[in-house]
Amino acid sequence: MPKSIVVDPRETRKPGTLSFTDIPLNAFVLDMKKELKTHGKDALLRAYRDMVLIREFETMLNTIKTKGAYQGIAYDHMGPAHLSIGQESTVVGQCMRLGIEDFIFGSHRSHGEIIAKCLSSAARLPAAQVASIMETYFGGALLRVVEKGAKGGAGDLAVDFILYGVLAEIFGRENGFNKGMGGSMHAFFAPFGSMPNNAIVGGSADIAVGAALFKRINRKPGIVIANIGDGSSACGPVWEAMMVSAMDQYRTLWPKDVGGAPPILFSFFNNFYGMGGQTLGETMGFRVLARIGAGVNPEQMHAERVDGYNPLAVSDAIERKKKVLVEGRGPVLLDIVTYRYSGHSPSDASSYRTKEEVALWQDVDCIKSFGQDLVGAKLASADELASIQQSAQDRMRRITELAVSPGVSPRVKVGGRGTDAIGDLMFSNGNVEKLDDRQPEMLIAAAQNPRILANARKSRSGIGPDGKPLPKSQVIALRDAIFEAMLHRFSIDPTMAAFGEENRDWGGAFAVYRGLTEALPYHRLFNTSISEGAIVGAAVGYALSGGRAVPELMYCDFLGRSGDEVFNQLCKWQAMSAGVLKMPLVLRVSVGSKYGAQHSQDWSSLLAHLPGLKVMFPVTPYDAKGMLNLALRGTDPVVYLESQRVYDIGELFVPGGVPEGYYEVEEGEPAIRRTGSDITIVTIGATLYKALDAADILSSKYGMKAEVIDARFINPLRYEKILDSVRKTGRCILASDACERGSFLHTMASTISQLAFDSLDAPVAVVGARNWITPCAEMEEAFFPQKEWILDTIHERVVPLAGHSVTTEQGAGEMLRRNARGV
Ligand SMILES: Cc1ncc(C[n+]2csc(CCOP(=O)(O)OP(=O)(O)O)c2C)c(N)n1
Ligand SMILES: [Mg+2]
């Protein structure tokens, strides 16, 4: 489909000037009468109470960290405590306007945000719903603790539940909101709309965009707020998140009834410091953070600076911006001015700022000022405010006692024999046909899809009736097999969305998606900006919000651009949430060749090193479809690697070829591609085909029968078949296109050596790519393992091949030389 806007040189080359509109700064004018009418007295007093509770909570942690005790309760908290003393009004003001369907994501400094969001949700929801949430969360384990000795009514019980859940989490206890798996910087409580907080500065920005995309694409109510610091405004992923959230296509290309741009608000809590770096005048050049909005889109992200020291100014801004977001006119950026008197962390000596500056802000302290506004409007007396403070201290004492008690609040048992509690949380191992029951939105039925019709004219097998390989143009190739699995799941799961660079009109970078553009509306398959971090990050946010996401990286080499999103987000959130979150996400990653050093690296070993990721590398069409089917029905994060060498290869191993119908390959199970008795060759990736060539020569020239095994899974991986083979052959060689040093093959070699030591006649040998840059296409043969390397390695390091003369250097001396040179 051609794009709707013609890029006309007559327009784009015209001289002129670009105008900007004014960005309001602290435009809010307080009128307590109006506020009383808007919120009512109870909500205003509750806002005060919530600010006081957060202040007391953070003061308690500060006292524990610096003095080892709070109100006489001694405790040594080993972990972090990034406190928000001074910032309470920002988030309490924000939550005055948010419902349970509105999500907030936060940062390392988000205790106050979790508490504020949960308190406000608990106060607004019907009592029965709050009771049911508390009763069902971890089987009511937290509730049982706070019920004992509870003071007050149901509302008070909910407050205790929230404070205890957050504190027990910070102290790493099983009763914490995330069973102690998240701790201070990652705690959250999704049932009340407090979504994951992120210890990676700016980490929440692209994840929150994904959550907002989930809401838009699946027509769910609510907005999404990314609460991030002023320091994060320099982070690449934050900019990528803003770019993805501001794409024109939501308004120009997506179906109108989807509702426009994702409802995302970038809320910068601007306390003017990122640790000790002063963003005003030192580490940034914008002077006023709200200026950033002007560079992003014509609406200037509806940017404003808001006085975060007044909760009502924040509440007013949220209400106005919520309307913009719900109407699909986002994204929005707020520069919410605030200040923390507490250091970055309790050990921070505040050497980067003056005492006078801190005192200036303390003079206008947000709780003190708001209290004065309440008293001035005769909504409360000074005594009433003092009693709110006193009751916060009493409550905090009770909660702290419960949270520090090893008997009341034990830790999850993680060590010792017979327990694998964290191991049990690493994967959810679910199997789900669809994540919602509504009818999937499709433009044409699968049976009428042009690609399916074209596939019908092709051979399902790569082998002809004469037993010989068919021409590539006549067979269902690996890329067709991927397409079939994608179309199948798209037709069943209405939440499934795929996005990345060149995903749509182009047909996917390597024609994998050709035929999907015709089949799917824009909001289920779309191109993104060239923002690998935000592509993966948004997919993470989409998946943890409840949808199935299939992001794509065009080349494995671009993994670096989405480093944090893969290394810290994708693989960690299921376990960090103690299984509260699921991550039904398949990251398709194409592994290149022929394009030189920055487009041809096989990073599978890097992925193998990341706990919490499933990694697959199919190299046959049968596996490509069966393994993608498996991944797309699962609930875990999968990196699905595709070698560009084999996109057009037909099925050569499974009789009958690629089934037309649905099937899955068993998880973790390697495939024996050829049976043999003299040596086991195990491969990962497209090196399989080189290994088969080597096996042919071994057989024809040296009378040696090789058993060739395609690992096809990297994690999880079942070793039994490989070990059985090695026990039979007594010899083993491993090969893949990943650079040899640090390759996953060495982990395999070590595992095989330890588990089949008695059967081995020689050490397990590893053949990887050279530890070089990948040279240009014409020189690639010197870099990637070739059949000769396999033969020469067998000859030099496993068993001499009678009459063999080596053509490459694979001996022990060469291994020593390469390692000594570091190449
Ligand atoms: C990617 C990353 N870089 C550095 C850090 C270390 N660090 C933790 S908090 C912080 C300052 C963040 O400043 P800001 O975003 O303004 O938030 P604030 O601490 O002021 O709330 C830094 C540098 C980190 N956690 N993540
Ligand atoms: Mg800051």
JSON list of N, CA and C in Angstrom, two decimals, residues 732-754:
[
{"chain": "A", "resi": 732, "resn": "CYS", "atom": "N", "xyz": [33.54, -36.41, 19.92]},
{"chain": "A", "resi": 732, "resn": "CYS", "atom": "CA", "xyz": [32.57, -35.32, 19.73]},
{"chain": "A", "resi": 732, "resn": "CYS", "atom": "C", "xyz": [33.25, -34.05, 19.27]},
{"chain": "A", "resi": 733, "resn": "ILE", "atom": "N", "xyz": [32.63, -33.42, 18.30]},
{"chain": "A", "resi": 733, "resn": "ILE", "atom": "CA", "xyz": [33.12, -32.12, 17.82]},
{"chain": "A", "resi": 733, "resn": "ILE", "atom": "C", "xyz": [31.89, -31.20, 17.69]},
{"chain": "A", "resi": 734, "resn": "LEU", "atom": "N", "xyz": [32.08, -29.95, 18.08]},
{"chain": "A", "resi": 734, "resn": "LEU", "atom": "CA", "xyz": [30.98, -28.99, 18.10]},
{"chain": "A", "resi": 734, "resn": "LEU", "atom": "C", "xyz": [31.30, -27.84, 17.15]},
{"chain": "A", "resi": 735, "resn": "ALA", "atom": "N", "xyz": [30.32, -27.35, 16.43]},
{"chain": "A", "resi": 735, "resn": "ALA", "atom": "CA", "xyz": [30.60, -26.27, 15.47]},
{"chain": "A", "resi": 735, "resn": "ALA", "atom": "C", "xyz": [29.44, -25.28, 15.39]},
{"chain": "A", "resi": 736, "resn": "SER", "atom": "N", "xyz": [29.81, -24.00, 15.28]},
{"chain": "A", "resi": 736, "resn": "SER", "atom": "CA", "xyz": [28.80, -22.96, 15.02]},
{"chain": "A", "resi": 736, "resn": "SER", "atom": "C", "xyz": [29.48, -21.72, 14.46]},
{"chain": "A", "resi": 737, "resn": "ASP", "atom": "N", "xyz": [28.68, -20.77, 13.99]},
{"chain": "A", "resi": 737, "resn": "ASP", "atom": "CA", "xyz": [29.22, -19.55, 13.39]},
{"chain": "A", "resi": 737, "resn": "ASP", "atom": "C", "xyz": [29.60, -18.49, 14.42]},
{"chain": "A", "resi": 738, "resn": "ALA", "atom": "N", "xyz": [29.31, -18.74, 15.70]},
{"chain": "A", "resi": 738, "resn": "ALA", "atom": "CA", "xyz": [29.67, -17.74, 16.72]},
{"chain": "A", "resi": 738, "resn": "ALA", "atom": "C", "xyz": [31.19, -17.72, 16.89]},
{"chain": "A", "resi": 739, "resn": "CYS", "atom": "N", "xyz": [31.74, -16.55, 17.21]},
{"chain": "A", "resi": 739, "resn": "CYS", "atom": "CA", "xyz": [33.18, -16.47, 17.44]},
{"chain": "A", "resi": 739, "resn": "CYS", "atom": "C", "xyz": [33.58, -17.45, 18.53]},
{"chain": "A", "resi": 740, "resn": "GLU", "atom": "N", "xyz": [34.73, -18.08, 18.32]},
{"chain": "A", "resi": 740, "resn": "GLU", "atom": "CA", "xyz": [35.11, -19.21, 19.17]},
{"chain": "A", "resi": 740, "resn": "GLU", "atom": "C", "xyz": [35.28, -18.84, 20.65]},
{"chain": "A", "resi": 741, "resn": "ARG", "atom": "N", "xyz": [35.94, -17.70, 20.92]},
{"chain": "A", "resi": 741, "resn": "ARG", "atom": "CA", "xyz": [36.21, -17.37, 22.33]},
{"chain": "A", "resi": 741, "resn": "ARG", "atom": "C", "xyz": [34.91, -17.00, 23.05]},
{"chain": "A", "resi": 742, "resn": "GLY", "atom": "N", "xyz": [34.64, -17.68, 24.15]},
{"chain": "A", "resi": 742, "resn": "GLY", "atom": "CA", "xyz": [33.41, -17.41, 24.90]},
{"chain": "A", "resi": 742, "resn": "GLY", "atom": "C", "xyz": [32.18, -18.00, 24.25]},
{"chain": "A", "resi": 743, "resn": "SER", "atom": "N", "xyz": [32.37, -18.83, 23.24]},
{"chain": "A", "resi": 743, "resn": "SER", "atom": "CA", "xyz": [31.20, -19.40, 22.55]},
{"chain": "A", "resi": 743, "resn": "SER", "atom": "C", "xyz": [30.43, -20.34, 23.46]},
{"chain": "A", "resi": 744, "resn": "PHE", "atom": "N", "xyz": [29.12, -20.40, 23.24]},
{"chain": "A", "resi": 744, "resn": "PHE", "atom": "CA", "xyz": [28.27, -21.34, 23.98]},
{"chain": "A", "resi": 744, "resn": "PHE", "atom": "C", "xyz": [28.74, -22.78, 23.75]},
{"chain": "A", "resi": 745, "resn": "LEU", "atom": "N", "xyz": [29.43, -23.00, 22.62]},
{"chain": "A", "resi": 745, "resn": "LEU", "atom": "CA", "xyz": [29.93, -24.35, 22.34]},
{"chain": "A", "resi": 745, "resn": "LEU", "atom": "C", "xyz": [30.86, -24.82, 23.46]},
{"chain": "A", "resi": 746, "resn": "HIS", "atom": "N", "xyz": [31.58, -23.88, 24.07]},
{"chain": "A", "resi": 746, "resn": "HIS", "atom": "CA", "xyz": [32.48, -24.30, 25.16]},
{"chain": "A", "resi": 746, "resn": "HIS", "atom": "C", "xyz": [31.69, -24.76, 26.38]},
{"chain": "A", "resi": 747, "resn": "THR", "atom": "N", "xyz": [30.54, -24.15, 26.60]},
{"chain": "A", "resi": 747, "resn": "THR", "atom": "CA", "xyz": [29.67, -24.63, 27.69]},
{"chain": "A", "resi": 747, "resn": "THR", "atom": "C", "xyz": [29.18, -26.03, 27.37]},
{"chain": "A", "resi": 748, "resn": "MET", "atom": "N", "xyz": [28.80, -26.22, 26.10]},
{"chain": "A", "resi": 748, "resn": "MET", "atom": "CA", "xyz": [28.35, -27.55, 25.69]},
{"chain": "A", "resi": 748, "resn": "MET", "atom": "C", "xyz": [29.48, -28.56, 25.85]},
{"chain": "A", "resi": 749, "resn": "ALA", "atom": "N", "xyz": [30.67, -28.16, 25.43]},
{"chain": "A", "resi": 749, "resn": "ALA", "atom": "CA", "xyz": [31.82, -29.07, 25.49]},
{"chain": "A", "resi": 749, "resn": "ALA", "atom": "C", "xyz": [32.07, -29.47, 26.94]},
{"chain": "A", "resi": 750, "resn": "SER", "atom": "N", "xyz": [32.00, -28.51, 27.82]},
{"chain": "A", "resi": 750, "resn": "SER", "atom": "CA", "xyz": [32.26, -28.79, 29.22]},
{"chain": "A", "resi": 750, "resn": "SER", "atom": "C", "xyz": [31.19, -29.72, 29.79]},
{"chain": "A", "resi": 751, "resn": "THR", "atom": "N", "xyz": [29.95, -29.44, 29.44]},
{"chain": "A", "resi": 751, "resn": "THR", "atom": "CA", "xyz": [28.85, -30.28, 29.95]},
{"chain": "A", "resi": 751, "resn": "THR", "atom": "C", "xyz": [29.00, -31.72, 29.45]},
{"chain": "A", "resi": 752, "resn": "ILE", "atom": "N", "xyz": [29.28, -31.85, 28.16]},
{"chain": "A", "resi": 752, "resn": "ILE", "atom": "CA", "xyz": [29.43, -33.20, 27.57]},
{"chain": "A", "resi": 752, "resn": "ILE", "atom": "C", "xyz": [30.62, -33.91, 28.22]},
{"chain": "A", "resi": 753, "resn": "SER", "atom": "N", "xyz": [31.71, -33.18, 28.38]},
{"chain": "A", "resi": 753, "resn": "SER", "atom": "CA", "xyz": [32.91, -33.80, 28.97]},
{"chain": "A", "resi": 753, "resn": "SER", "atom": "C", "xyz": [32.63, -34.31, 30.37]},
{"chain": "A", "resi": 754, "resn": "GLN", "atom": "N", "xyz": [31.88, -33.51, 31.14]},
{"chain": "A", "resi": 754, "resn": "GLN", "atom": "CA", "xyz": [31.61, -33.91, 32.52]},
{"chain": "A", "resi": 754, "resn": "GLN", "atom": "C", "xyz": [30.63, -35.07, 32.60]}
]
